[in-house]
Coordinates of C-alpha atoms in Angstrom, one line a residue:
X1 CA -94.6 65.4 20.8
X2 CA -93.6 64.9 17.2
X3 CA -90.7 67.0 15.7
X4 CA -87.9 68.9 17.3
X5 CA -88.3 71.8 19.4
X6 CA -86.4 74.9 17.9
X7 CA -84.8 77.5 19.8
X8 CA -87.2 80.1 20.9
X9 CA -88.1 83.0 18.4
X10 CA -90.0 85.9 20.3
X11 CA -93.2 86.1 17.9
X12 CA -95.1 83.4 15.7
X13 CA -97.6 85.0 13.5
X14 CA -100.0 82.3 12.2
X15 CA -101.6 83.3 8.8
X16 CA -99.8 85.2 5.9
X17 CA -103.0 87.5 4.8
X18 CA -103.0 91.0 4.8
X19 CA -103.3 91.3 8.6
X20 CA -100.5 88.8 9.5
X21 CA -98.0 90.2 6.9
X22 CA -98.6 93.7 8.3
X23 CA -98.3 92.7 11.8
X24 CA -94.9 91.0 11.1
X25 CA -93.6 93.7 9.0
X26 CA -94.3 96.3 11.8
X27 CA -92.8 94.0 14.7
X28 CA -89.7 93.6 12.4
X29 CA -89.1 97.4 12.0
X30 CA -88.8 97.3 15.6
X31 CA -86.1 94.7 15.5
X32 CA -88.5 91.6 16.7
X33 CA -87.7 88.4 15.1
X34 CA -90.8 86.8 13.6
X35 CA -91.8 83.5 12.2
X36 CA -95.0 83.6 9.9
X37 CA -96.6 80.5 9.2
X38 CA -99.4 80.0 6.3
X39 CA -101.1 77.0 4.9
X40 CA -100.6 78.3 1.5
X41 CA -97.4 78.2 -0.7
X42 CA -97.9 81.6 -2.0
X43 CA -100.6 84.4 -2.3
X44 CA -104.3 83.1 -2.3
X45 CA -105.2 83.8 -6.0
X46 CA -108.7 84.8 -5.6
X47 CA -109.8 88.4 -5.0
X48 CA -111.5 89.1 -2.0
X49 CA -111.1 92.6 -0.4
X50 CA -111.4 95.4 -3.0
X51 CA -111.6 98.7 -0.8
X52 CA -109.5 100.2 1.8
X53 CA -109.8 103.9 3.0
X54 CA -107.2 106.7 3.9
X55 CA -106.5 105.2 7.4
X56 CA -105.6 101.9 6.1
X57 CA -103.5 103.8 3.1
X58 CA -101.6 105.6 5.9
X59 CA -100.8 102.3 7.5
X60 CA -99.6 101.0 4.1
X61 CA -97.4 104.2 4.0
X62 CA -96.1 103.1 7.5
X63 CA -95.1 99.8 5.9
X64 CA -93.1 101.7 3.4
X65 CA -95.6 100.8 0.4
X66 CA -97.6 103.8 -0.2
X67 CA -96.3 104.7 -3.7
X68 CA -96.4 101.1 -4.7
X69 CA -99.9 100.7 -3.6
X70 CA -100.9 103.8 -5.3
X71 CA -99.7 102.2 -8.6
X72 CA -101.7 99.3 -8.5
X73 CA -105.0 100.9 -6.9
X74 CA -107.6 103.6 -8.1
X75 CA -109.3 106.1 -6.0
X76 CA -113.0 106.1 -5.9
X77 CA -115.3 109.1 -5.7
X78 CA -117.4 107.9 -2.8
X79 CA -120.8 106.2 -2.2
X80 CA -123.8 106.3 -4.2
X81 CA -127.3 104.9 -3.1
X82 CA -129.9 103.8 -5.6
X83 CA -133.4 102.5 -5.6
X84 CA -134.4 99.2 -7.3
X85 CA -134.9 101.3 -10.3
X86 CA -131.3 102.4 -9.9
X87 CA -132.5 106.1 -9.3
X88 CA -130.1 108.0 -7.0
X89 CA -131.5 108.1 -3.3
X90 CA -128.3 109.8 -1.9
X91 CA -124.8 110.2 -2.7
X92 CA -121.7 110.8 -0.4
X93 CA -118.8 111.9 -2.2
X94 CA -115.1 111.4 -1.4
X95 CA -112.1 113.7 -2.6
X96 CA -109.3 111.7 -3.8
X97 CA -107.2 114.8 -3.2
X98 CA -108.2 115.7 0.2
X99 CA -107.8 113.9 3.4
X100 CA -106.6 114.5 6.9
X101 CA -104.5 111.2 6.7
X102 CA -102.9 112.5 3.4
X103 CA -104.1 109.7 0.9
X104 CA -107.6 109.2 -1.2
X105 CA -110.4 108.7 1.1
X106 CA -111.6 105.5 -0.8
X107 CA -109.1 103.1 -2.6
X108 CA -110.0 100.3 -5.1
X109 CA -107.5 97.4 -5.7
X110 CA -107.3 93.7 -6.3
X111 CA -106.2 91.9 -3.1
X112 CA -103.9 89.3 -4.6
X113 CA -101.8 92.2 -6.0
X114 CA -101.7 94.0 -2.7
X115 CA -100.7 90.7 -0.9
X116 CA -97.7 90.3 -3.3
X117 CA -96.8 93.8 -2.7
X118 CA -96.8 93.3 1.0
X119 CA -95.0 90.0 1.1
X120 CA -92.2 91.6 -1.2
X121 CA -92.0 94.3 1.1
X122 CA -91.7 92.3 4.2
X123 CA -89.0 90.1 2.7
X124 CA -86.8 93.1 2.9
X125 CA -86.6 92.7 6.7
X126 CA -83.8 90.7 7.9
X127 CA -85.9 89.7 11.0
X128 CA -88.7 87.8 9.3
X129 CA -89.0 84.3 7.9
X130 CA -92.1 83.4 6.0
X131 CA -92.8 79.3 5.8
X132 CA -95.5 78.6 3.4
X133 CA -97.2 75.1 2.9
X134 CA -97.2 75.0 6.9
X135 CA -100.4 73.8 8.4
X136 CA -100.4 74.7 12.2
X137 CA -101.8 71.7 14.2
X138 CA -101.5 72.7 17.7
X139 CA -100.8 75.7 20.1
X140 CA -100.0 74.9 23.8
X141 CA -99.0 77.5 26.4
X142 CA -96.9 74.8 28.3
X143 CA -95.7 77.2 31.0
X144 CA -95.9 80.8 31.9
X145 CA -94.7 83.1 29.2
X146 CA -94.0 80.0 26.8
X147 CA -96.0 78.6 24.0
X148 CA -95.2 75.6 21.8
X149 CA -96.6 76.0 18.2
X150 CA -96.8 72.6 16.4
X151 CA -97.0 72.6 12.5
X152 CA -96.8 70.1 9.5
X153 CA -95.3 70.6 6.1
X154 CA -98.2 70.1 3.8
X155 CA -96.0 68.7 1.0
X156 CA -93.8 66.3 2.9
X157 CA -95.8 65.8 6.2
X158 CA -93.0 66.3 8.4
X159 CA -93.8 67.8 12.0
X160 CA -92.2 70.9 13.1
X161 CA -92.3 72.5 16.8
X162 CA -91.3 76.0 17.6
X163 CA -91.2 77.6 21.1
X164 CA -92.2 81.2 21.3
X165 CA -93.2 84.0 23.7
X166 CA -96.2 85.2 21.8
X167 CA -98.5 83.9 19.0
X168 CA -100.7 86.2 16.7
X169 CA -103.6 84.5 15.4
X170 CA -104.1 85.8 12.0
X171 CA -105.6 82.8 10.4
X172 CA -109.1 83.9 9.2
X173 CA -112.4 82.8 9.9
X174 CA -111.8 79.2 10.5
X175 CA -108.9 79.9 13.0
X176 CA -107.5 77.2 14.7
X177 CA -105.6 79.9 16.9
X178 CA -109.1 81.0 18.1
X179 CA -110.0 77.3 18.7
X180 CA -106.8 76.6 20.7
X181 CA -107.8 79.4 23.3
X182 CA -111.3 78.6 23.4
X183 CA -112.5 81.5 22.2
X184 CA -115.9 81.4 20.2
X185 CA -117.7 83.8 17.9
X186 CA -120.6 85.7 19.0
X187 CA -123.2 85.5 16.1
X188 CA -124.5 89.3 15.6
X189 CA -127.5 87.8 13.7
X190 CA -126.7 88.6 10.3
X191 CA -126.1 85.9 7.6
X192 CA -126.9 86.5 3.8
X193 CA -125.8 84.6 0.8
X194 CA -124.4 86.9 -2.0
X195 CA -123.3 86.4 -5.7
X196 CA -119.8 87.9 -6.4
X197 CA -119.0 88.5 -10.0
X198 CA -115.5 89.8 -11.4
X199 CA -115.4 91.0 -15.1
X200 CA -112.7 92.5 -17.2
X201 CA -113.2 94.4 -20.0
X202 CA -111.6 97.2 -22.3
X203 CA -114.7 98.6 -22.9
X204 CA -115.8 101.9 -21.1
X205 CA -119.0 101.4 -18.9
X206 CA -119.7 105.4 -18.6
X207 CA -120.5 104.9 -15.0
X208 CA -120.1 107.3 -12.0
X209 CA -116.7 106.4 -10.5
X210 CA -117.8 105.4 -7.1
X211 CA -119.3 102.7 -5.4
X212 CA -123.0 101.8 -6.2
X213 CA -125.4 100.2 -3.6
X214 CA -128.8 99.2 -4.9
X215 CA -131.2 99.5 -2.0
X216 CA -133.7 96.9 -3.1
X217 CA -135.1 94.1 -0.5
X218 CA -135.8 91.7 -3.7
X219 CA -132.2 92.2 -5.2
X220 CA -129.8 94.2 -3.4
X221 CA -126.7 94.7 -5.4
X222 CA -123.3 96.2 -5.4
X223 CA -121.1 97.9 -8.2
X224 CA -117.5 98.8 -8.0
X225 CA -115.0 99.6 -10.6
X226 CA -111.8 98.1 -9.4
X227 CA -109.2 99.1 -11.6
X228 CA -108.5 100.5 -15.4
X229 CA -110.5 97.3 -16.9
X230 CA -111.6 95.5 -13.9
X231 CA -115.3 95.5 -12.3
X232 CA -117.0 93.6 -9.7
X233 CA -120.7 93.2 -8.9
X234 CA -122.3 91.8 -5.9
X235 CA -126.0 90.4 -5.6
X236 CA -127.9 88.9 -2.8
X237 CA -129.0 85.4 -3.9
X238 CA -132.6 84.1 -3.7
X239 CA -132.8 80.9 -1.7
X240 CA -133.3 78.8 -4.6
X241 CA -130.3 80.3 -6.4
X242 CA -126.5 79.3 -6.7
X243 CA -123.4 80.9 -8.4
X244 CA -123.8 78.1 -11.0
X245 CA -126.9 79.6 -12.3
X246 CA -124.9 82.9 -13.3
X247 CA -121.6 81.3 -14.8
X248 CA -121.7 82.8 -18.2
X249 CA -122.2 86.3 -19.4
X250 CA -125.5 85.2 -20.8
X251 CA -126.8 84.1 -17.4
X252 CA -125.1 87.0 -15.4
X253 CA -126.2 89.6 -18.0
X254 CA -129.9 90.3 -16.6
X255 CA -128.2 91.2 -13.5
X256 CA -125.5 93.3 -14.6
X257 CA -127.0 94.7 -17.6
X258 CA -128.2 98.0 -16.2
X259 CA -124.4 98.9 -16.1
X260 CA -123.8 97.7 -19.6
X261 CA -125.9 99.6 -21.7
X262 CA -125.5 98.2 -25.4
X263 CA -122.2 96.8 -25.2
X264 CA -122.2 93.0 -26.3
X265 CA -121.4 90.1 -24.1
X266 CA -118.0 89.3 -26.4
X267 CA -116.6 92.8 -24.8
X268 CA -116.5 91.0 -21.3
X269 CA -114.4 88.4 -19.8
X270 CA -115.7 86.7 -16.7
X271 CA -112.6 86.3 -14.1
X272 CA -114.8 84.7 -11.5
X273 CA -118.2 84.0 -10.4
X274 CA -118.5 82.6 -6.7
X275 CA -120.9 82.6 -3.7
X276 CA -120.2 84.1 -0.3
X277 CA -121.8 84.1 2.9
X278 CA -121.7 87.3 4.5
X279 CA -121.8 87.2 8.3
X280 CA -121.4 89.5 11.1
X281 CA -119.4 88.1 14.1
X282 CA -117.1 88.8 17.0
X283 CA -114.9 86.8 19.1
X284 CA -115.9 86.5 22.8
X285 CA -112.5 86.7 23.9
X286 CA -109.4 88.2 22.0
X287 CA -106.4 86.9 24.3
X288 CA -105.5 84.0 26.4
X289 CA -102.4 85.0 28.0
X290 CA -99.8 85.2 25.3
X291 CA -102.0 84.3 22.4
X292 CA -103.8 87.2 20.5
X293 CA -106.4 87.1 17.7
X294 CA -106.4 89.5 14.9
X295 CA -108.4 90.1 11.7
X296 CA -111.2 87.6 10.9
X297 CA -110.1 85.5 13.5
X298 CA -111.4 87.9 15.9
X299 CA -114.3 89.5 13.8
X300 CA -116.2 89.2 10.7
X301 CA -118.0 92.3 9.1
X302 CA -120.2 92.4 6.3
X303 CA -118.7 94.1 3.3
X304 CA -121.3 97.0 2.9
X305 CA -118.9 99.7 3.9
X306 CA -115.7 98.0 2.7
X307 CA -114.0 97.9 6.2
X308 CA -113.3 94.1 6.7
X309 CA -109.7 94.0 5.6
X310 CA -109.2 97.3 7.2
X311 CA -110.2 96.3 10.6
X312 CA -107.4 93.5 10.4
X313 CA -104.9 96.0 9.7
X314 CA -106.0 98.2 12.6
X315 CA -105.8 95.2 14.7
X316 CA -102.2 94.8 13.6
X317 CA -101.2 98.4 14.0
X318 CA -102.8 98.8 17.5
X319 CA -100.9 95.6 18.9
X320 CA -97.5 95.6 17.2
X321 CA -95.8 98.5 18.9
X322 CA -97.3 97.5 22.1
X323 CA -95.9 94.0 21.7
X324 CA -92.8 95.1 20.3
X325 CA -92.4 97.4 23.6
X326 CA -93.0 94.3 25.8
X327 CA -90.6 92.1 24.0
X328 CA -87.9 94.7 24.0
X329 CA -88.3 95.7 27.6
X330 CA -89.7 99.0 27.2
X331 CA -93.2 98.6 28.2
X332 CA -94.8 96.4 31.0
X333 CA -96.8 93.4 29.7
X334 CA -99.8 94.7 31.4
X335 CA -100.2 97.4 28.7
X336 CA -101.2 94.4 26.2
X337 CA -104.6 94.5 27.8
X338 CA -105.1 97.8 26.1
X339 CA -105.3 95.9 22.6
X340 CA -108.7 94.4 23.1
X341 CA -109.7 97.2 25.4
X342 CA -109.3 99.4 22.5
X343 CA -109.9 97.3 19.5
X344 CA -113.1 95.5 20.3
X345 CA -115.4 98.1 20.9
X346 CA -114.1 99.8 17.7
X347 CA -114.4 96.8 15.7
X348 CA -117.9 96.1 17.0
X349 CA -118.9 99.6 16.0
X350 CA -117.8 99.2 12.3
X351 CA -119.7 95.9 12.3
X352 CA -122.7 97.9 13.4
X353 CA -122.3 100.4 10.9
X354 CA -121.9 97.7 8.1
X355 CA -125.3 96.2 9.4
X356 CA -126.9 99.5 9.5
X357 CA -126.2 99.7 5.9
X358 CA -127.0 96.3 5.0
X359 CA -130.5 96.9 6.7
X360 CA -130.5 100.0 4.4
X361 CA -130.0 98.0 1.6
X362 CA -132.0 95.1 2.1
X363 CA -134.8 95.4 4.7
X364 CA -138.5 96.2 4.7
X365 CA -140.1 95.1 1.4
X366 CA -142.4 97.7 0.0
X367 CA -142.7 99.7 3.2
X368 CA -139.0 99.6 3.4
X369 CA -138.6 101.0 -0.1
X370 CA -140.9 104.0 0.9
X371 CA -139.1 104.5 4.1
X372 CA -135.7 104.7 2.0
X373 CA -137.1 107.3 -0.3
X374 CA -137.8 109.3 2.6
X375 CA -134.9 108.8 4.8
X376 CA -132.0 108.0 2.7
X377 CA -131.7 111.5 1.1
X378 CA -131.4 113.0 4.8
X379 CA -128.6 110.6 5.9
X380 CA -126.1 113.4 5.3
X381 CA -127.9 115.8 7.6
X382 CA -126.9 113.4 10.5
X383 CA -123.2 114.8 11.5
X384 CA -122.0 111.6 13.1
X385 CA -123.4 109.3 10.2
X386 CA -122.1 112.1 7.6
X387 CA -118.8 112.0 8.7
X388 CA -118.6 108.2 8.7
X389 CA -120.0 108.1 5.2
X390 CA -118.5 111.0 3.6
X391 CA -114.9 111.3 5.4
X392 CA -114.5 107.8 6.5
X393 CA -114.1 108.8 10.0
X394 CA -114.0 105.8 12.4
X395 CA -114.9 106.0 16.1
X396 CA -112.6 106.9 18.8
X397 CA -110.8 104.2 20.8
X398 CA -112.3 103.6 24.3
X399 CA -110.5 104.6 27.4
X400 CA -107.5 102.6 28.5
X401 CA -104.1 102.8 30.2
X402 CA -102.8 104.3 26.6
X403 CA -105.9 106.4 25.9
X404 CA -106.3 109.1 28.8
X405 CA -109.7 110.6 28.5
X406 CA -110.3 114.5 29.4
X407 CA -113.1 116.2 31.0
X408 CA -112.6 119.1 28.2
X409 CA -115.4 118.9 25.6
X410 CA -114.2 117.7 21.9
X411 CA -111.2 116.2 23.7
X412 CA -108.6 114.5 21.2
X413 CA -107.8 111.3 23.2
X414 CA -108.3 108.1 21.2
X415 CA -108.7 109.7 18.1
X416 CA -106.1 109.7 15.1
X417 CA -103.9 112.9 14.5
X418 CA -103.7 114.5 11.1
X419 CA -100.9 113.6 8.9
X420 CA -100.4 116.9 6.9
X421 CA -97.5 118.1 4.5
X422 CA -95.0 120.0 6.4
X423 CA -92.9 123.0 5.1
X424 CA -90.3 120.8 3.7
X425 CA -92.8 118.5 1.6
X426 CA -92.7 115.6 3.9
X427 CA -95.6 114.6 5.7
X428 CA -96.0 114.5 9.6
X429 CA -95.8 110.6 10.0
X430 CA -92.3 110.7 8.4
X431 CA -91.1 113.2 11.0
X432 CA -92.5 111.3 13.9
X433 CA -91.0 108.0 13.0
X434 CA -91.9 104.7 14.9
X435 CA -92.0 106.2 18.8
X436 CA -94.1 108.4 20.8
X437 CA -94.4 111.9 19.9
X438 CA -95.3 115.5 21.3
X439 CA -97.1 117.9 19.0
X440 CA -97.7 121.4 20.7
X441 CA -98.1 125.1 20.0
X442 CA -95.9 125.9 22.7
X443 CA -92.2 127.0 22.4
X444 CA -90.2 124.8 24.5
X445 CA -86.8 125.8 26.2
X446 CA -83.7 124.1 25.0
X447 CA -83.1 122.0 28.1
X448 CA -86.8 120.8 27.8
X449 CA -86.3 119.7 24.1
X450 CA -82.9 117.8 24.9
X451 CA -84.7 116.0 27.9
X452 CA -87.7 115.0 25.8
X453 CA -85.5 113.7 22.9
X454 CA -83.1 112.0 25.4
X455 CA -86.3 109.9 26.5
X456 CA -87.4 109.0 22.9
X457 CA -90.1 111.6 22.4
X458 CA -90.1 113.4 19.1
X459 CA -91.1 116.9 19.4
X460 CA -93.1 118.8 16.5
X461 CA -94.0 122.5 17.2
X462 CA -97.2 123.1 15.1
X463 CA -97.0 126.0 12.7
X464 CA -99.3 128.8 13.8
X465 CA -102.4 128.9 11.4
X466 CA -101.5 125.6 9.9
X467 CA -103.6 122.3 10.2
X468 CA -102.0 121.0 13.2
X469 CA -102.9 124.0 15.3
X470 CA -106.3 124.1 14.0
X471 CA -106.7 120.7 14.9
X472 CA -105.3 121.4 18.5
X473 CA -107.4 124.3 18.8
X474 CA -110.6 122.4 17.9
X475 CA -109.7 119.9 20.6
X476 CA -109.2 122.6 23.1
X477 CA -105.8 122.0 23.5
X478 CA -102.1 123.3 22.9
X479 CA -100.5 119.8 23.0
X480 CA -101.0 116.1 22.6
X481 CA -98.9 113.1 23.0
X482 CA -99.3 110.8 20.0
X483 CA -98.5 107.1 20.2
X484 CA -96.4 105.2 17.6
X485 CA -99.8 104.0 16.0
X486 CA -100.7 107.8 15.6
X487 CA -103.7 107.6 17.9
X488 CA -103.6 110.5 20.4
X489 CA -103.0 109.2 24.1
X490 CA -103.8 112.4 25.7
X491 CA -104.3 116.1 25.0
X492 CA -104.2 119.4 27.1
X493 CA -102.3 122.5 27.7
X494 CA -99.6 121.3 30.3
X495 CA -96.8 119.7 28.3
X496 CA -95.1 118.1 31.2
X497 CA -98.3 116.7 32.7
X498 CA -98.8 115.2 29.2
X499 CA -95.4 113.7 28.9
X500 CA -95.4 112.1 32.1
X501 CA -98.4 109.9 30.9
X502 CA -95.8 108.2 28.6
X503 CA -95.2 104.9 29.9
X504 CA -91.6 105.2 31.8
X505 CA -91.5 108.7 30.3
X506 CA -89.3 106.8 27.6
X507 CA -89.6 105.7 24.2
X508 CA -91.1 102.1 24.1
X509 CA -90.6 101.6 20.6
X510 CA -86.8 102.2 19.6
X511 CA -85.8 99.6 17.3
X512 CA -83.3 97.1 18.5
X513 CA -81.6 94.1 17.2
X514 CA -80.8 92.5 20.4
X515 CA -82.4 89.0 19.3
X516 CA -80.5 86.3 17.6
X517 CA -81.8 85.3 14.3
X518 CA -84.7 82.9 14.0
X519 CA -83.9 79.2 14.1
X520 CA -86.6 76.7 13.4
X521 CA -86.6 72.9 13.2

């Protein structure tokens, strides 16, 4: 094998997009040395994702970039469904100032700006090395628990080999990591060609400041204001059309004209006009021994609900603390099985919701338009769908060794705990730290508190009448064990029974620095 095998590094992350950088940063915060390999020298310059919700903003806060992200993003007011004549069928409002996660429910941004922010933030961690211009050419699990990753310097052609314990494949839709483990994408039978146009203007368009979805089987469309002066339109392409047909303001104007009014073409600058094929796919296998798939390598979501990038960050948040616990010796390796057990059904559910929105926008011809006029205004009357469209609530995680379901109705296991502001102004997440936590309305004795803290479990007594107390009461519980990713592991009324469910009744996530620095060839 060409190249020189380096000393071992615990984890190699393949791909330095938002998913890979998030996973690497989270692992580094637990003291795990990381090598990140990416085929590009720097941030990919073209904007792709433009939306993330309050759950994902909460993950950015965990990384330490919430304020920086707020400075480069724009809260949106929600979603408006329009008919082919741009008349409002339904509107789903989101309040930028109100969210159980502590951040605006809908956030518009420019992906290259976000990626630069994430990379700069990761660079502050001493346990991470990022190697750009590195093309991964092979991944081999040559013995139990050991993986060889071969990569080439794209500038010089020099081959390198690094030995690692775990590989995270965050390398996108054409993932070489996925190919290396023999996983294939299951086609969910959705494929559409869409035109994407990014425009900059100092002119004010005087449009409702949320996402506009035009539900038209002839020409479905989406409009979004991304920033102070940046806008995006997406239009479904006819079979005979290509992006080249809309490469100037004059040729694009017939499509975007309904939003422009009488403003002249000279007021607008075309940043990019390109074609995307929107697909719905999910990998049949997310793990082979010590190699895992995350993000677009594991699933592709049509963009109709703005959850594609967010799904990848949820993957990273779910896996990173578990993997850190295994690497640091605090968790049994068998618990890594919970990653795909929890994330795959969740990702599939979000894909199904995106497909439903795509159908609502594009299906049925004349009959479909009549159905939309009748059904769409009543969507907000359906509780489950209303929560997803107005509050951005995502499904609870499936039962696993780390999600203990209860027989109680409306139990909390598998859902995210709230993140309210506490009396001193800080939010709950800042208090809970990176480990397991107990949130309860019960007053514990001093020796009980000491025992829990000795085992690394942070204790928070919910304030009577406060948001956490109401949340527990609504879940028919007086206490809940919160995992490091802020998912409820279990809830109930017996504190000690709940605490016994924590693996080893110990902190699985105390940051350590026991590993040597990364050394690669």
